mmCIF file of C-alpha atoms in Angstrom:
data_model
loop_
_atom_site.group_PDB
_atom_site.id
_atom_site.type_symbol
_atom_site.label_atom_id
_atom_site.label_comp_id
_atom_site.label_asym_id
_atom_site.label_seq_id
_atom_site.Cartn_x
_atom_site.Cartn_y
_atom_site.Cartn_z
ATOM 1 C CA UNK V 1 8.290 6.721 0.779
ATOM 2 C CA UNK V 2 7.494 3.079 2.720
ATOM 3 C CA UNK V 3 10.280 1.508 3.872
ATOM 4 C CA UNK V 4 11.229 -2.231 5.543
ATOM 5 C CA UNK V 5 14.472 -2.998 7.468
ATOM 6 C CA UNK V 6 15.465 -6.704 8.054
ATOM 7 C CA UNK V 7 18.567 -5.903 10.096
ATOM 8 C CA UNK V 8 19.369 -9.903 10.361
ATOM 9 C CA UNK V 9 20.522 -11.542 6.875
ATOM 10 C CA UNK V 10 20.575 -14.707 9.247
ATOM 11 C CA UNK V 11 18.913 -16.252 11.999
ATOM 12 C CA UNK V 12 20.230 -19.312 13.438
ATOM 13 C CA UNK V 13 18.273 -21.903 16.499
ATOM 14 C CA UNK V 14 17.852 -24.764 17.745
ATOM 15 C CA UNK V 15 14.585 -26.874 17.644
ATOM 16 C CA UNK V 16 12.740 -26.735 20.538
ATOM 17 C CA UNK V 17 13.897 -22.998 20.657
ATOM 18 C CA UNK V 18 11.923 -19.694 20.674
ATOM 19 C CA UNK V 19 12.517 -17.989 17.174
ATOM 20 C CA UNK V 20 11.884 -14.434 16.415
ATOM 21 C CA UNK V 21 13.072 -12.633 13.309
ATOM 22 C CA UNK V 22 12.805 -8.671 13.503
ATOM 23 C CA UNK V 23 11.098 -6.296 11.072
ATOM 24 C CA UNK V 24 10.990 -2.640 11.471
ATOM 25 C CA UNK V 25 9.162 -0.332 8.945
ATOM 26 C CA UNK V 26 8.707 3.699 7.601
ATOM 27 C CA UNK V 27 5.724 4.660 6.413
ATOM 28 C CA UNK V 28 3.299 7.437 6.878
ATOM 29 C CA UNK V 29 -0.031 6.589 7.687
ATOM 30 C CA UNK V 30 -1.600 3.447 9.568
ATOM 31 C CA UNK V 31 1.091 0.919 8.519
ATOM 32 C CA UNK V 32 -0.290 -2.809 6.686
ATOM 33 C CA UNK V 33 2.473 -5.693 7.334
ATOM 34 C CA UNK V 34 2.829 -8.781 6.311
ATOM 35 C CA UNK V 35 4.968 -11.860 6.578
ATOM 36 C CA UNK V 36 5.519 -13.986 4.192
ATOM 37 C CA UNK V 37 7.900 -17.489 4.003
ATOM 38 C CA UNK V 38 9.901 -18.629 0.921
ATOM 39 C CA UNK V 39 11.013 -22.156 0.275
ATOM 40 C CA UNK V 40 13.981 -22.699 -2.036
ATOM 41 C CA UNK V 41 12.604 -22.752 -6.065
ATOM 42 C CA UNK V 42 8.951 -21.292 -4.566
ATOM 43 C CA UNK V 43 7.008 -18.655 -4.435
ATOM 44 C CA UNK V 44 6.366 -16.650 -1.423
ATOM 45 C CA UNK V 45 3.539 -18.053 0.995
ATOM 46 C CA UNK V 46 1.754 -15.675 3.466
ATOM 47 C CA UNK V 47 2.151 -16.160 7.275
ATOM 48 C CA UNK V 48 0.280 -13.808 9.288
ATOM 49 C CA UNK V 49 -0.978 -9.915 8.401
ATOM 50 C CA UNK V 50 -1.809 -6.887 11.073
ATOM 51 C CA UNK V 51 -4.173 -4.184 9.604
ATOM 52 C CA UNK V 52 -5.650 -3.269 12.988
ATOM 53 C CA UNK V 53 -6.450 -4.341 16.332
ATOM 54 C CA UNK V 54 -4.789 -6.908 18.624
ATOM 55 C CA UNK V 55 -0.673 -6.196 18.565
ATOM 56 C CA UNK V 56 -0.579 -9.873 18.628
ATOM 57 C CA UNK V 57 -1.491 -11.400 15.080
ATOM 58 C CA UNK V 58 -1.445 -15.290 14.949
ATOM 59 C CA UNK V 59 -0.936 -16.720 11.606
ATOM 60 C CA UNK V 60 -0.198 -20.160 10.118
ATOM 61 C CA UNK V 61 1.994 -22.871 11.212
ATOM 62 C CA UNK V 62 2.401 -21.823 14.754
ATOM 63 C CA UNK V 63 3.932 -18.519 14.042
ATOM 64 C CA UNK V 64 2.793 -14.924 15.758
ATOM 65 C CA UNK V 65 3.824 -11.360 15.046
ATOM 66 C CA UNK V 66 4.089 -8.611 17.501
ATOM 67 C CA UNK V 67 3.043 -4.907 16.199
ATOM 68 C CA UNK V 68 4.700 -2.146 18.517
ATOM 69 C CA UNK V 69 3.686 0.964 16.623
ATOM 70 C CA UNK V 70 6.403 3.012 19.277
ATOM 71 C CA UNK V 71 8.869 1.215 18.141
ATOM 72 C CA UNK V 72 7.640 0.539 14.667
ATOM 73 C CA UNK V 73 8.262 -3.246 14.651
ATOM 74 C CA UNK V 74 6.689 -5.798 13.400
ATOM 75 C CA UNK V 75 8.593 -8.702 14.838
ATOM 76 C CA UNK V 76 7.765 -12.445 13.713
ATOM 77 C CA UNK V 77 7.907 -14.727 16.282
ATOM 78 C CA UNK V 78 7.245 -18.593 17.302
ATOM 79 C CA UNK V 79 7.478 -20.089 20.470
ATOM 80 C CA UNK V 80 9.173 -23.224 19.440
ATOM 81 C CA UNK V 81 11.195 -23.700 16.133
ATOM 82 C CA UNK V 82 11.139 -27.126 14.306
ATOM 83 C CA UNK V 83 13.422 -27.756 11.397
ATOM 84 C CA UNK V 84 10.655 -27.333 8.816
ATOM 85 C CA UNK V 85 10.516 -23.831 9.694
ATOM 86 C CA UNK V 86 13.758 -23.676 8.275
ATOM 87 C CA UNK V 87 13.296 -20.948 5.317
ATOM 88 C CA UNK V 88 13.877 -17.303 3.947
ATOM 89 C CA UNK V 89 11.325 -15.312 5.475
ATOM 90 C CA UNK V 90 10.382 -11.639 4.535
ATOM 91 C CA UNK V 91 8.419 -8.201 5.820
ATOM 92 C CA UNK V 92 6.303 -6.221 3.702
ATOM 93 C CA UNK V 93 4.649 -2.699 4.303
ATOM 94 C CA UNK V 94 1.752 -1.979 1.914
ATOM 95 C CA UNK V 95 0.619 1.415 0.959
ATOM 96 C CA UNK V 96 -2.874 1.576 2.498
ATOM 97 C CA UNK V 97 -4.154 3.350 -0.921
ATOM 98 C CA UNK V 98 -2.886 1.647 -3.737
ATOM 99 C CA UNK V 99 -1.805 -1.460 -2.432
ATOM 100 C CA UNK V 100 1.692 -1.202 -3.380
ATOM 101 C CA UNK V 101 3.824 -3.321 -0.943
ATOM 102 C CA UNK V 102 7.137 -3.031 -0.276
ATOM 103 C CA UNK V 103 9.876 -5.850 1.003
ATOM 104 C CA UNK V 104 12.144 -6.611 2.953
ATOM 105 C CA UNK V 105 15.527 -8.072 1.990
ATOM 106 C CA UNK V 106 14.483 -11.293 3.985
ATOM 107 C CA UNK V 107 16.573 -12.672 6.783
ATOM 108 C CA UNK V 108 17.146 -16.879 6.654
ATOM 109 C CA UNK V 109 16.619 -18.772 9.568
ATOM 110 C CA UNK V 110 17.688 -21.714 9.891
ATOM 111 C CA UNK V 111 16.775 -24.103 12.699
ATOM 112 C CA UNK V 112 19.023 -27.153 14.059
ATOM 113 C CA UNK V 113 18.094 -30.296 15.247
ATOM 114 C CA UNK X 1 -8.783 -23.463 -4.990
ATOM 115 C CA UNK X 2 -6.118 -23.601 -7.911
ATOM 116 C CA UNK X 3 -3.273 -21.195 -7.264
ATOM 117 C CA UNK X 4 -1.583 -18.751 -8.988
ATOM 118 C CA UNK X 5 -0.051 -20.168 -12.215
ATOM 119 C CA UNK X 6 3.020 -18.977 -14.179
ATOM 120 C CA UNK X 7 5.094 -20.512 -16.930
ATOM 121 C CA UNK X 8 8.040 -21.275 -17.871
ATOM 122 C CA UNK X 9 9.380 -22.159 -14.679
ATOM 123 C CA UNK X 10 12.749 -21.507 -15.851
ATOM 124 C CA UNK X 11 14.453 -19.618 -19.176
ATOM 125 C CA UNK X 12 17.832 -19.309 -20.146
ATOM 126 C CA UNK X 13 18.863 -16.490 -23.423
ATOM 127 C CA UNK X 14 21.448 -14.475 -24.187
ATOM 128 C CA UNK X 15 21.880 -11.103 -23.705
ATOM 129 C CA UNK X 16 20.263 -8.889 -26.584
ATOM 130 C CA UNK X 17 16.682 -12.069 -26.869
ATOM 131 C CA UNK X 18 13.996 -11.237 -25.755
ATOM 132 C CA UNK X 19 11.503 -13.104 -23.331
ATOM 133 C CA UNK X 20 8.194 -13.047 -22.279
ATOM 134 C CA UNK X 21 6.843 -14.563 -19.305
ATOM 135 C CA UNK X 22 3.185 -15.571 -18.623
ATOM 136 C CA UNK X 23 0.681 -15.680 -15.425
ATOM 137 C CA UNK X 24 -2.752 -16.883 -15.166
ATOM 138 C CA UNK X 25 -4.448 -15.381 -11.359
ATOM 139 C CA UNK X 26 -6.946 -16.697 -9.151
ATOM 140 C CA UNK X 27 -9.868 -16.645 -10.146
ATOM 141 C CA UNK X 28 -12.041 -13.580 -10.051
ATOM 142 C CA UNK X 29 -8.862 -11.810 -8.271
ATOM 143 C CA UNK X 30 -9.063 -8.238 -9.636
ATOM 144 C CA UNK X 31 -5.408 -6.773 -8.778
ATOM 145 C CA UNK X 32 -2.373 -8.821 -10.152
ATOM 146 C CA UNK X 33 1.426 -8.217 -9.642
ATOM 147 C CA UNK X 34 4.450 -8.516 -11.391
ATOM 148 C CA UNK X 35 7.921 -8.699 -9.188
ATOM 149 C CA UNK X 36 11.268 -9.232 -10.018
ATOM 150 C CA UNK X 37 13.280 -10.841 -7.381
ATOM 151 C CA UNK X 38 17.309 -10.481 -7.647
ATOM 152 C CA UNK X 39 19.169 -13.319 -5.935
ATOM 153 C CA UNK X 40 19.718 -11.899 -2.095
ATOM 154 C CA UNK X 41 16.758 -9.260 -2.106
ATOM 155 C CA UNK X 42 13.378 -9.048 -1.557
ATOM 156 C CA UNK X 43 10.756 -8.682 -4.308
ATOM 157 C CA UNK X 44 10.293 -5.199 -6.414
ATOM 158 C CA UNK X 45 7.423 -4.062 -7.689
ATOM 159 C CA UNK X 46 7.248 -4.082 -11.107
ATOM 160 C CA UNK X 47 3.541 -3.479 -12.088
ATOM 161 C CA UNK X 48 0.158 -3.732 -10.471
ATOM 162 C CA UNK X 49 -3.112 -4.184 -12.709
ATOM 163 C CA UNK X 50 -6.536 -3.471 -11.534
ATOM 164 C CA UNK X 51 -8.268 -5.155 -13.807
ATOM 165 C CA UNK X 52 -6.932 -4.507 -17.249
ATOM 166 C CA UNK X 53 -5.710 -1.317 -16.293
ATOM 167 C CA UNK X 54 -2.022 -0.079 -14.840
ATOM 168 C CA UNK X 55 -2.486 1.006 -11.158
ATOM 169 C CA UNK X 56 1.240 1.640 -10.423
ATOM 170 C CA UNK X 57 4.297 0.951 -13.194
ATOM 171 C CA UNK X 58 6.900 3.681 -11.607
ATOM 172 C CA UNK X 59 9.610 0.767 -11.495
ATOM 173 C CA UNK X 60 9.438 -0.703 -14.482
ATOM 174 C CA UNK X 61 12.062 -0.077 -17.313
ATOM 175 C CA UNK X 62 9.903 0.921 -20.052
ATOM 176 C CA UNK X 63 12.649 1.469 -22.456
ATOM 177 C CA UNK X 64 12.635 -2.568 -22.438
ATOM 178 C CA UNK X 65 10.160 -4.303 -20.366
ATOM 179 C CA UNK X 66 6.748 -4.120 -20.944
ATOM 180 C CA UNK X 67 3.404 -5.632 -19.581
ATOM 181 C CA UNK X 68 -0.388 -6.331 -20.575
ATOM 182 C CA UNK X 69 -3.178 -7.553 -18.731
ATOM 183 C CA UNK X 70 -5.531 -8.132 -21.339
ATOM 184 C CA UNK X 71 -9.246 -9.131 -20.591
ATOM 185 C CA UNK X 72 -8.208 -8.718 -16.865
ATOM 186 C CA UNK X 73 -7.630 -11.814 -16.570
ATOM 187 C CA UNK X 74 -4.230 -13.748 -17.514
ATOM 188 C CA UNK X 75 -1.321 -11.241 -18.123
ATOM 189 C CA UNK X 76 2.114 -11.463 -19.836
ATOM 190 C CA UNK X 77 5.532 -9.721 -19.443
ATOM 191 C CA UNK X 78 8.419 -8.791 -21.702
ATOM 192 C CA UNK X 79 11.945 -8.469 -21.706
ATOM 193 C CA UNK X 80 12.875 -6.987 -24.904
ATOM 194 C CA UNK X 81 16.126 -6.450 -25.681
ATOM 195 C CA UNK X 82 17.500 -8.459 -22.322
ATOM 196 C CA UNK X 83 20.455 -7.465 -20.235
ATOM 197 C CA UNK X 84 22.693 -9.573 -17.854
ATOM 198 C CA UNK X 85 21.411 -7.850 -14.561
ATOM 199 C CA UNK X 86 17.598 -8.742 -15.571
ATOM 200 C CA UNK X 87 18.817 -12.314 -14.378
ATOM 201 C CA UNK X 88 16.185 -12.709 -11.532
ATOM 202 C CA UNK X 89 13.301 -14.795 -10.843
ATOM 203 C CA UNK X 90 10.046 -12.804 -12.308
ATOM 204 C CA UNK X 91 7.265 -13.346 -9.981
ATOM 205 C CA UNK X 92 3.492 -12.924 -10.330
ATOM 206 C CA UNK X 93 0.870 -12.388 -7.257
ATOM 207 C CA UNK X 94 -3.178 -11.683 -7.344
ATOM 208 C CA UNK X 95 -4.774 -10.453 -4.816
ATOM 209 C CA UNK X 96 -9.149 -9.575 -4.774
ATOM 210 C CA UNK X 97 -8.179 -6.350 -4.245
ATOM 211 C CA UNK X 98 -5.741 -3.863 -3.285
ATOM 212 C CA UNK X 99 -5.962 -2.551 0.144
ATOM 213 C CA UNK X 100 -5.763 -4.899 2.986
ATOM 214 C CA UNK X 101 -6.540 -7.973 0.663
ATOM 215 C CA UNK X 102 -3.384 -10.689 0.590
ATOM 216 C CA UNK X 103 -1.404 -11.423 -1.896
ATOM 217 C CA UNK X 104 -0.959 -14.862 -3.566
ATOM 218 C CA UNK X 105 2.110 -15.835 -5.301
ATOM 219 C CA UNK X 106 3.073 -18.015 -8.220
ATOM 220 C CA UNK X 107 6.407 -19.931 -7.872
ATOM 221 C CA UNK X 108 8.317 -17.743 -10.036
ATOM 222 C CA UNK X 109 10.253 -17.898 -13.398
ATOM 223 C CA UNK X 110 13.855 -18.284 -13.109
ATOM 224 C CA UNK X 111 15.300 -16.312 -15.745
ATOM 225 C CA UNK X 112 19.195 -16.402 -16.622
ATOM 226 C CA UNK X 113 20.565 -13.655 -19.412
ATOM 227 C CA UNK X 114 24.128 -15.238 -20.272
#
């Protein structure tokens, strides 16, 4: 069975700051991530996806994600925070097949001016 | 582009009502999702349509939720009888297809079993 691991409920930086939230992930197979960004009272918005190719995936709004299939990570990460980025922010594995996807618990960040 | 739509945005009943919850997908997206989201987790799969047909339901109560997709299009879910821990917000994605295709989400219905 697919798994996702957010080990950080909370991520806390300052503006200007580097940001990265970790992800790592079980699944058998050639994993599918995604990130995806939740705003208090809204549904989830996608960031960024890596199916293959590049270990660097660029996404929206500035922020990147780093695929190390060694250390089976999918890491998001942004070289400087602003406090708009501020947010609940989760990982998802999908099942290659079927397309089921499966979460992470999501890990807050919140970013200080 | 008009975005995945659900309604109501929020519903409040007591324990033992029943509820049903509505989404309308993206146009010409084949694959739709329902997810319940419990305060502090991620979202759980519920049940994935390909077209009007169940792909994957293996988390769904059955003995009291239950889910069509009729025409393939719009789709509707129900609580019936509810219980206190359904309290959640009940969220609904499309996608074109399953695979690598990504998922769009609708902002959720708040739902509150007292």
């Amino acid at each position: 069975a697919q798994s996702v691991a957010q080990p950080e409920d909370q991520v806390n930086v300052a503006e200007g700051n580097p940001l990265t939230v970790k992800c790592t992930y079980s699944v058998s197979g050639n994993p599918y991530l995604f990130w995806y960004v939740q705003y208090p009272n809204r549904g989830l918005q996608f960031l960024l996806k890596y199916i293959t190719g590049d270990n660097l995936v660029k996404g929206s709004y500035g922020f990147e994600a780093e695929f190390n299939k060694s250390q089976t990570s999918f890491h998001l990460k942004k070289p400087s925070a602003l406090v708009s980025d501020s947010a609940l922010y989760f990982c998802a594995v999908r099942d290659p097949l079927r397309g089921k996807s499966t979460f992470g618990d999501g890990t807050t960040l919140t970013v200080k001016p | 582009e008009a975005g995945v739509a659900q309604s109501p945005r929020y519903k409040i009943i007591e324990k033992r009502q029943s509820v049903a919850f509505w989404c309308n997908p993206i146009s010409g997206h084949a694959t739709l999702y329902w997810y319940q989201q419990i305060l502090g987790q991620g979202p759980k799969l519920l049940i994935q349509f390909q077209n009007n047909g169940v792909v994957d339901d293996s988390q769904l109560p059955k003995d009291r939720f239950s889910a069509e997709r009729l025409k393939g299009v719009d789709s509707t879910l129900k609580i019936q009888p509810a219980k206190l821990e359904d309290s959640a917000v009940y969220l609904c994605a499309s996608s074109a297809s399953t695979g690598t295709d990504t998922q769009y989400f609708g902002p959720g219905t708040r739902l509150t079993v007292l």
